[in-house]
Amino acid sequence: MRDCVISEIVKYARKDKRIMLLTGDLGYNVTEIFAEQYPDRYINCGIAEENMISVAAGLAMEGNKVFVYSLGNFPTLRCMEQLRNDVCYHQADVKIISVGGGFSYGSLGMSHHATEDIGAMRILPYMQVYTPADPVEAESVLNEAYEYQGPGYIRLARGRDPYLHKEQLYKSIGLLQPFETNETERFDAVIITAGTILEEGIKAVKLLRETNLKVGLFSCPRIKPMDIDGIREIALKTRVIITVEEHNVIGGLGGAIAEVLSSLPEHAVLLRTGLEDSYTEVVGSGDFLRRYYGIDSEHIAWRIQEYFQFMGKKEL
Amino acid sequence: MENMGKITERADMQSVELARRIRLHALDMVNHAHASHIGGILSAADIIAVLYAEILNVFPDNPHAPDRDRFIMSKGHCGVAVYAALAERGFFPVETLKTYGDDGGNFSCHISHKRVPGVEISTGSLGHGVCVACGMALDAKMKGRGNKVYSVIGDGECNEGTVWEMAMLSSQYALNNFVLIIDRNSMQATGFCNKVMNMEPLGEKWRAFGWHVTEAADGNDHEQLRKAFKEDSLGKPKVIIANTIKGKGVSFMENELLWHYRDPQGELYQQAKNELMEADL
């Protein structure tokens, strides 16, 4: 997704002189394509993210549209107060493009796993939070983020992530994206995912085909503002909603959906899967970590089956 | 304010008179709001006065004019000095200063830009304002605009790591349109700077980071400040180390840490007021 996003930024930069790209000395073989074409709109701020975020705010206050490229926790958790006081309070047009969301840099270890970032960014007023699942979603996310005059956080995975959507999205990027799912139907369970872990959702749906459970699948490319109407609709059409994210179960996608459900008089049961208020403490690839922490396709399918075994399958 | 005390006839009367008014307003405002930080406000008052009387190219009728100089108060807890200077320069009525810290008012005790014309950004957490200012200076330099960016920071504030991150970037981009003034009153929240976190030799540190360093031996002296502002920075970002006195102008507040916190009331308020009215600073 990273490569797709950078080429989108270059595309926008061609027609919009306000666009600037900042990096905290990351993006070898990534940001050059921008830096070479627009050297006077590219700033390498060095390995100094906190200053970079405040500088981005200053540039945005002067009328620039500033994209900041960095990794996981560095432009987010590390810079929490710069984002709060300098960017968000001033509603500065700064977009954080962050690679390494979740476990995507698997064996690099917990320092390089962003697993509290969605929660941290979501709590900041004015901040929009995006978690595209594949390059198709990423392109639409970039388009919306470009149009929005204010702070945004775009959580990506790696350089080249597989295309999951086979065709262009037919719904606005701010809405839940049904994946091979007919939204008008009723379900036993609906899986909602944030980011590239949509691929585990796709596999889980396949695994559950052999059961008598009717399962829907949605990707959530924009966590804030949340598609509240979409969630409400789903909450009345299914027995169970299961959220899947490479993130703490607190504060991320699952937390955001819980907040919507809590104001409804009747709604589906919500099962949140992700890191159970813990860090990644074992070594392994992204795939291994998904299995280890119980958010791969088999665990998702198992959690859904387990619920119905325990509660019994009743019609809605 | 009806009575501003004795008017001094001097060549630099404008800035000296502005400094006196900033101090008198500050005393009233802090007294009214029972607010802290009068010590640092009084140390910075002369820097702010020289800036707003002579240095800054700003336009009270058009606070957002693109070619204005930008001024960022990075030591936001002393925003009172800036509010007072802006009012005296005509950005908004002097009368409104009386609402400092009031419920529903415009003037928060750490400087706010939201409803105060002329304030560029809100600060309060240290080591933020200078970094935003650096971004503004970068923009002006990259776009070839002629304006300058000025920022006042505290010497205690130099403890913040972001200040040095900013120092590196400003030097890397040779921001010769960027001027920092360190209000070096030698005291920070819990004591003398050299006891809490010794930053000396401060000038050498900035020089090592690639800045042009100039010093005002007496940072409350307008002529010395004026000279420092005029000095050519030889293509580098410039830092003026202004050696000020915390609580300057009120005898019992000078170099007394207590007045980082306490607000003058009753007899002490009256005594401070008398001293400031009569002073020939």
XYZ file of C-alpha atoms in Angstrom:
597
model
C 0.000 0.000 0.000
C 2.912 2.267 0.800
C 4.054 2.423 -2.829
C 0.506 3.091 -4.004
C 0.065 5.865 -1.434
C 3.330 7.607 -2.292
C 2.520 7.566 -6.003
C -0.911 9.027 -5.193
C 0.765 11.820 -3.226
C 3.067 12.512 -6.190
C -0.005 12.649 -8.407
C -1.703 15.198 -6.167
C 1.524 17.172 -5.812
C 1.625 17.612 -9.578
C -1.595 19.634 -9.539
C -1.407 21.093 -6.037
C 1.617 23.163 -5.082
C 0.555 23.216 -1.435
C 1.504 19.572 -0.951
C 4.647 18.880 1.070
C 6.178 15.609 2.214
C 8.112 15.270 5.459
C 9.957 12.230 6.682
C 11.859 11.375 9.829
C 14.711 9.823 7.847
C 12.646 6.829 6.776
C 11.507 5.713 3.358
C 14.655 4.487 1.624
C 13.543 3.594 -1.896
C 10.097 4.994 -1.110
C 10.105 8.762 -0.871
C 12.744 9.430 -3.542
C 10.105 9.585 -6.248
C 8.616 12.617 -4.470
C 11.911 14.130 -3.335
C 13.418 14.071 -6.819
C 10.442 15.712 -8.495
C 9.685 18.222 -5.751
C 12.910 18.852 -3.825
C 11.639 22.193 -2.548
C 8.555 20.559 -1.039
C 10.325 17.644 0.605
C 11.971 17.869 4.029
C 13.908 15.116 5.740
C 13.608 16.177 9.386
C 16.143 13.618 10.568
C 15.511 11.073 13.292
C 13.586 13.583 15.348
C 9.867 12.890 15.065
C 8.554 15.206 17.761
C 10.034 18.271 16.143
C 8.900 16.959 12.758
C 5.253 16.890 13.844
C 5.404 20.456 15.210
C 7.226 21.631 12.079
C 4.488 19.963 10.018
C 1.933 21.956 12.025
C 3.835 25.183 11.356
C 4.015 24.446 7.627
C 0.298 23.622 7.543
C -0.577 26.880 9.328
C 1.182 28.653 6.471
C -1.267 27.087 4.017
C 0.505 23.884 3.010
C -1.043 20.431 2.893
C 1.523 18.383 4.739
C 2.008 14.620 4.500
C 4.335 13.057 7.061
C 5.797 9.657 6.273
C 7.036 7.518 9.123
C 6.637 4.193 10.886
C 4.143 2.877 13.403
C 4.629 4.363 16.834
C 7.194 7.000 15.900
C 4.901 9.697 14.445
C 2.002 8.717 16.721
C 2.579 7.578 20.303
C 5.976 9.246 20.512
C 4.477 12.530 19.321
C 1.190 12.401 21.175
C 1.417 15.887 22.663
C 2.741 17.481 19.471
C -0.260 15.985 17.687
C -2.609 17.147 20.406
C -1.399 20.703 20.994
C 0.194 21.715 17.709
C -1.641 19.730 15.038
C -5.131 18.905 16.276
C -5.856 21.927 18.489
C -4.883 24.179 15.562
C -6.758 21.921 13.110
C -3.623 21.878 10.997
C -3.817 20.073 7.663
C -1.295 17.370 8.526
C -1.705 13.759 7.410
C 0.369 11.076 9.070
C 1.163 8.220 6.695
C 2.413 5.383 8.827
C 3.705 2.002 7.718
C 4.078 -0.982 10.013
C 0.495 -0.969 11.350
C -0.154 -3.924 13.648
C 2.293 -6.810 13.245
C 3.251 -6.082 9.670
C 6.915 -5.801 10.590
C 6.630 -9.187 12.296
C 10.082 -10.244 13.435
C 11.321 -6.697 14.077
C 9.770 -6.894 17.526
C 7.316 -4.933 19.677
C 9.021 -1.552 19.207
C 8.013 -1.816 15.532
C 4.509 -3.167 16.120
C 1.844 -0.476 16.256
C -0.836 -1.971 18.452
C -2.180 1.033 20.387
C -1.968 3.590 17.583
C -5.607 3.477 16.461
C -6.826 4.089 20.000
C -4.329 6.878 20.572
C -5.121 8.659 17.317
C -8.857 8.125 17.624
C -9.045 9.951 20.930
C -7.623 13.183 19.450
C -10.329 15.692 18.483
C -10.507 16.491 14.718
C -8.215 13.569 13.857
C -9.582 11.257 11.155
C -8.318 7.693 11.334
C -7.980 5.382 8.326
C -7.057 1.705 8.176
C -7.164 0.650 4.509
C -7.079 -3.099 3.830
C -5.473 -3.110 0.400
C -4.259 -0.780 -2.369
C -7.814 -0.280 -3.665
C -8.967 1.069 -0.316
C -5.715 2.970 0.164
C -6.238 4.922 -3.040
C -9.719 6.015 -1.951
C -8.460 6.815 1.539
C -5.763 9.048 0.091
C -8.330 10.808 -2.038
C -10.562 11.549 0.937
C -7.652 12.506 3.183
C -6.436 14.921 0.525
C -9.833 16.598 0.345
C -10.236 16.854 4.135
C -8.760 20.053 5.570
C -7.480 18.849 8.886
C -5.466 16.217 10.696
C -5.518 12.587 9.631
C -3.832 9.314 10.397
C -3.443 6.712 7.666
C -2.313 3.358 8.970
C -0.663 1.195 6.347
C 1.022 -2.178 6.494
C 3.943 -2.710 4.153
C 5.256 -1.726 0.728
C 3.267 -4.050 -1.415
C 0.205 -5.615 0.116
C -2.037 -7.965 -1.856
C -5.100 -6.644 -3.668
C -8.134 -8.044 -1.871
C -10.931 -6.099 -3.543
C -11.310 -7.402 -7.057
C -12.970 -4.280 -8.343
C -13.329 -0.623 -7.451
C -15.237 0.155 -4.284
C -18.848 1.069 -4.967
C -19.319 2.726 -1.602
C -17.763 5.896 -0.232
C -14.566 5.175 1.665
C -16.113 6.512 4.867
C -18.540 3.584 4.942
C -18.113 -0.044 5.887
C -17.098 -1.966 2.766
C -19.078 -5.199 2.284
C -16.883 -7.984 1.024
C -18.746 -10.558 -1.080
C -21.608 -9.845 1.270
C -25.163 -8.896 0.432
C -25.967 -6.171 2.929
C -29.714 -6.602 2.665
C -29.590 -10.113 4.128
C -29.672 -11.257 7.721
C -26.701 -13.026 9.261
C -25.752 -15.185 12.176
C -22.410 -13.464 12.419
C -20.736 -10.452 10.817
C -16.975 -10.094 10.766
C -15.627 -6.533 10.682
C -11.923 -6.004 10.097
C -9.516 -3.059 10.121
C -6.553 -3.135 7.740
C -4.893 -5.956 5.850
C -6.260 -8.506 8.279
C -9.315 -8.424 6.027
C -7.557 -11.355 4.312
C -8.034 -13.449 7.463
C -11.695 -12.485 7.448
C -12.011 -13.668 3.848
C -10.482 -17.026 4.733
C -12.645 -17.332 7.856
C -15.802 -16.854 5.800
C -14.630 -19.675 3.518
C -14.011 -21.955 6.490
C -17.480 -21.244 7.850
C -19.167 -22.117 4.568
C -19.149 -25.748 5.652
C -21.257 -24.886 8.712
C -24.894 -23.846 8.775
C -23.927 -20.342 9.873
C -24.583 -17.388 7.654
C -21.641 -15.043 7.893
C -21.083 -11.559 6.461
C -17.806 -9.680 6.124
C -17.061 -5.964 6.129
C -13.845 -3.991 5.971
C -13.671 -0.751 7.932
C -11.254 1.592 6.111
C -12.238 4.649 8.139
C -12.476 4.157 11.878
C -13.029 7.824 12.639
C -15.498 9.210 11.908
C -17.104 5.793 12.182
C -19.905 4.717 9.817
C -22.425 4.866 12.642
C -25.479 4.157 10.461
C -23.730 1.174 8.909
C -22.922 -0.278 12.318
C -26.476 0.296 13.555
C -27.886 -1.475 10.542
C -25.601 -4.461 10.952
C -26.281 -4.579 14.680
C -29.959 -5.247 13.977
C -29.350 -7.831 11.247
C -27.027 -10.250 12.949
C -26.711 -12.161 16.217
C -22.990 -11.598 16.569
C -20.486 -8.987 15.430
C -16.851 -10.026 15.660
C -14.163 -7.412 15.197
C -10.685 -8.385 14.075
C -7.680 -6.083 14.291
C -3.944 -6.152 14.844
C -4.403 -3.850 17.813
C -5.279 -3.910 21.463
C -8.936 -4.880 21.912
C -9.207 -1.632 23.896
C -9.659 1.573 21.942
C -9.342 0.361 18.371
C -11.934 -0.910 15.907
C -13.635 -3.071 18.525
C -13.708 -0.221 21.010
C -15.085 2.193 18.428
C -17.888 -0.194 17.497
C -18.667 -0.894 21.164
C -19.179 2.841 21.612
C -21.759 2.873 18.815
C -23.573 -0.239 20.045
C -23.798 0.979 23.616
C -26.362 3.638 22.706
C -28.690 1.192 20.932
C -31.612 -0.378 22.849
C -31.114 -3.693 21.029
C -28.109 -4.909 19.189
C -25.935 -7.884 18.320
C -23.419 -9.309 20.748
C -19.935 -7.919 20.113
C -16.878 -10.159 20.259
C -13.649 -8.186 20.041
C -10.530 -9.978 18.913
C -7.035 -8.547 18.907
C -4.314 -8.245 21.498
C -5.931 -8.866 24.888
C -4.480 -5.771 26.548
C -0.954 -7.036 25.992
C 2.108 -6.473 23.826
C 3.560 -8.825 21.272
C 6.178 -10.690 23.260
C 7.093 -13.577 20.990
C 9.210 -13.506 17.849
C 7.680 -14.283 14.521
C 6.356 -13.258 11.149
C 3.104 -11.334 10.844
C 1.286 -14.560 9.953
C 2.749 -16.359 12.924
C 1.777 -13.528 15.259
C -1.796 -13.530 13.953
C -2.030 -17.242 14.786
C -0.288 -16.822 18.121
C -2.587 -14.017 19.238
C -5.717 -15.686 17.917
C -6.730 -13.403 15.078
C -6.027 -15.635 12.068
C -8.846 -17.129 9.998
C -9.071 -20.366 11.996
C -9.377 -18.562 15.297
C -11.978 -16.194 13.912
C -14.038 -19.115 12.597
C -13.604 -20.975 15.867
C -14.690 -17.985 17.991
C -17.888 -17.683 15.967
C -18.676 -21.405 16.136
C -17.890 -21.488 19.824
C -20.370 -18.711 20.478
C -23.187 -20.550 18.729
C -22.308 -23.868 20.352
C -22.550 -22.231 23.728
C -25.552 -19.982 23.130
C -27.426 -22.150 20.612
C -28.433 -20.982 17.188
C -31.622 -18.972 17.352
C -33.328 -17.061 14.606
C -33.049 -13.328 14.915
C -5.357 51.946 32.418
C -5.896 55.540 33.483
C -2.658 56.293 35.239
C 0.497 54.912 33.729
C 2.904 56.642 36.093
C 5.711 58.886 35.058
C 6.519 59.192 31.379
C 10.191 59.058 30.562
C 11.593 61.225 27.786
C 14.182 59.110 26.069
C 15.245 58.250 22.545
C 13.811 54.760 22.919
C 10.724 56.060 24.675
C 8.406 53.948 22.570
C 9.775 50.577 23.642
C 10.483 51.715 27.201
C 6.971 53.054 27.572
C 5.560 49.854 26.077
C 7.598 47.771 28.533
C 6.276 49.852 31.424
C 2.717 49.370 30.234
C 3.220 45.624 29.736
C 4.455 45.368 33.332
C 1.580 47.407 34.744
C -1.027 45.505 32.767
C 0.598 42.213 33.763
C 0.506 43.129 37.433
C -3.185 44.021 37.249
C -4.065 40.963 35.183
C -2.237 38.492 37.390
C -3.700 40.162 40.476
C -7.196 40.015 38.987
C -6.979 36.363 37.926
C -4.939 35.151 40.906
C -2.612 33.741 38.267
C 1.007 32.596 38.386
C 4.176 33.446 36.469
C 4.521 37.183 37.132
C 8.284 36.651 37.622
C 8.842 35.311 34.107
C 6.446 37.848 32.618
C 8.467 40.695 34.120
C 11.765 39.199 32.911
C 10.458 38.900 29.347
C 8.634 42.259 29.273
C 11.530 44.176 27.720
C 12.118 41.597 24.982
C 8.420 41.652 24.105
C 8.347 45.450 24.214
C 11.308 45.902 21.855
C 9.840 43.300 19.499
C 6.390 44.888 19.341
C 7.590 48.496 19.402
C 10.304 48.250 16.762
C 11.183 44.869 15.342
C 8.053 42.996 14.323
C 6.434 43.926 11.055
C 2.842 43.258 12.109
C -0.454 44.887 11.197
C -3.141 45.432 13.847
C -5.738 46.046 11.123
C -4.783 42.883 9.270
C -3.416 40.326 11.726
C -3.230 37.600 9.055
C -1.404 39.623 6.376
C 0.714 37.028 4.528
C 3.891 39.102 4.618
C 3.733 39.814 8.363
C 6.528 38.688 10.642
C 5.488 35.749 12.793
C 5.966 35.883 16.539
C 5.572 32.731 18.630
C 5.586 32.890 22.421
C 7.062 29.477 23.136
C 7.132 30.117 26.891
C 3.359 30.295 26.809
C 2.993 30.735 30.567
C 4.162 34.334 30.079
C 1.528 35.061 27.431
C 0.291 37.993 29.534
C 3.199 40.057 28.220
C 2.098 39.368 24.643
C -1.597 40.028 25.325
C -0.633 43.394 26.815
C 1.693 44.293 23.936
C -0.944 43.361 21.340
C -3.567 45.461 23.106
C -1.207 48.439 23.291
C -0.392 48.001 19.606
C -4.125 48.177 18.826
C -4.941 44.566 17.949
C -7.855 44.723 20.381
C -9.089 47.149 23.046
C -6.857 47.562 26.106
C -10.040 47.428 28.224
C -10.493 43.727 27.426
C -7.281 42.816 29.264
C -9.318 43.206 32.444
C -11.064 39.922 31.616
C -7.836 37.921 31.891
C -8.587 34.436 33.207
C -12.315 35.185 33.593
C -14.945 32.498 33.124
C -15.936 32.498 29.464
C -13.247 35.050 28.626
C -10.742 35.052 25.773
C -7.467 35.175 27.662
C -6.285 31.883 29.086
C -3.267 32.038 31.356
C -1.193 30.084 28.852
C -1.293 32.002 25.618
C -4.238 31.234 23.323
C -4.721 32.155 19.673
C -8.340 31.101 19.454
C -10.067 34.362 20.249
C -7.150 36.774 20.489
C -6.237 38.661 17.294
C -2.501 38.772 16.727
C -1.608 35.616 18.603
C -0.289 33.132 16.028
C -0.569 29.882 17.990
C -1.457 28.548 21.408
C 1.355 27.221 23.555
C 1.837 26.221 27.173
C 3.602 22.895 27.007
C 7.274 23.797 26.658
C 9.363 22.957 23.616
C 6.411 23.118 21.213
C 6.193 26.743 20.061
C 9.765 26.969 18.802
C 9.251 23.854 16.677
C 6.067 25.196 15.087
C 7.930 28.479 14.544
C 10.681 26.519 12.800
C 8.045 25.142 10.388
C 6.844 28.677 9.684
C 10.418 29.852 9.047
C 11.004 26.904 6.719
C 7.915 27.853 4.739
C 8.937 31.501 4.470
C 12.427 30.543 3.368
C 11.358 27.887 0.859
C 8.791 30.212 -0.685
C 11.211 33.128 -0.713
C 8.913 35.367 1.316
C 10.735 38.181 3.029
C 9.158 37.833 6.442
C 10.984 36.724 9.565
C 9.937 34.408 12.351
C 10.705 35.292 15.981
C 10.188 33.166 19.039
C 10.814 33.743 22.738
C 11.759 30.710 24.803
C 12.810 30.269 28.392
C 16.203 29.068 29.546
C 14.476 26.340 31.536
C 12.613 25.459 28.367
C 15.962 24.566 26.801
C 15.801 21.383 28.923
C 13.257 20.071 26.426
C 14.733 17.702 23.847
C 12.533 19.078 21.089
C 14.336 22.428 21.349
C 17.513 20.699 20.203
C 15.759 18.690 17.505
C 14.502 22.028 16.223
C 17.997 23.535 16.535
C 19.407 20.823 14.268
C 16.763 21.229 11.583
C 16.982 25.046 11.580
C 20.712 24.821 11.122
C 20.461 22.132 8.422
C 18.173 24.425 6.426
C 20.193 27.561 7.259
C 17.090 29.419 8.443
C 18.577 32.906 8.437
C 15.035 34.294 8.732
C 14.569 32.687 12.132
C 15.408 34.478 15.400
C 15.089 32.956 18.854
C 15.346 35.005 21.996
C 16.158 33.093 25.165
C 14.745 34.855 28.202
C 17.608 33.701 30.389
C 16.369 34.674 33.818
C 18.378 31.781 35.265
C 15.453 30.328 37.200
C 13.033 27.553 36.427
C 10.103 25.983 38.203
C 11.901 24.629 41.261
C 15.121 26.609 41.481
C 18.125 28.127 39.766
C 18.724 26.593 36.333
C 22.320 25.669 37.058
C 21.177 23.710 40.114
C 18.185 22.001 38.491
C 19.654 21.175 35.074
C 22.823 22.973 34.214
C 22.692 24.047 30.565
C 25.941 26.013 30.643
C 27.707 26.882 28.541
C 24.406 27.669 26.847
C 25.855 29.840 24.085
C 28.451 27.215 23.212
C 25.713 24.615 22.907
C 23.791 26.723 20.385
C 26.998 27.539 18.510
C 27.824 23.829 18.338
C 24.362 23.253 16.855
C 25.216 25.645 14.030
C 23.492 28.812 15.199
C 24.703 32.382 15.222
C 24.781 33.264 18.909
C 24.635 36.778 20.259
C 24.181 37.839 23.820
C 22.577 40.766 25.584
C 24.596 41.014 28.794
C 21.636 42.914 30.228
C 18.586 41.422 28.582
C 16.348 44.051 30.157
C 18.291 46.832 28.411
C 16.547 47.899 25.231
C 19.628 49.255 23.514
C 21.456 45.954 23.988
C 18.446 43.998 22.727
C 18.120 46.340 19.738
C 21.765 45.790 18.875
C 21.355 42.010 19.112
C 18.307 42.094 16.824
C 20.251 44.108 14.252
C 23.314 41.895 14.260
C 23.882 39.997 11.013
C 23.484 36.239 11.534
C 25.770 35.440 8.594
C 23.320 33.127 6.874
C 22.494 31.147 10.011
C 19.525 31.019 12.340
C 20.109 33.438 15.190
C 19.698 33.011 18.921
C 19.819 35.999 21.237
C 20.672 35.037 24.776
C 19.099 37.794 26.834
C 20.335 37.737 30.427
C 17.295 38.992 32.255
C 16.199 39.256 35.855
C 13.223 37.251 36.962
C 10.690 39.633 38.484
C 12.480 42.654 36.936
C 11.052 45.971 38.079
C 9.551 44.938 41.404
C 12.184 44.891 44.146
C 10.720 42.099 46.240
C 10.088 39.876 43.218
C 13.531 40.082 41.658
C 15.300 36.712 41.650
C 12.700 35.292 44.024
C 11.353 31.902 42.960
C 8.193 32.461 45.000
C 6.968 34.842 42.278
C 6.977 32.083 39.708
C 3.825 31.033 41.510
C 2.383 33.685 43.783
C 0.005 36.417 42.650
C 0.463 39.810 44.275
C -2.512 40.897 46.404
C -3.232 43.647 48.932
C -0.265 45.669 50.124
C 2.221 43.765 47.999
C 0.152 44.492 44.907
C 0.081 48.190 45.809
C 3.802 48.295 46.494
C 4.560 46.545 43.186
C 2.302 48.978 41.378
C 3.980 51.984 42.975
C 7.411 50.708 42.065
C 6.440 50.080 38.446
C 4.765 53.514 38.141
C 7.752 55.329 39.505
C 10.467 53.224 37.919
C 12.828 54.656 35.369
C 13.752 51.356 33.800
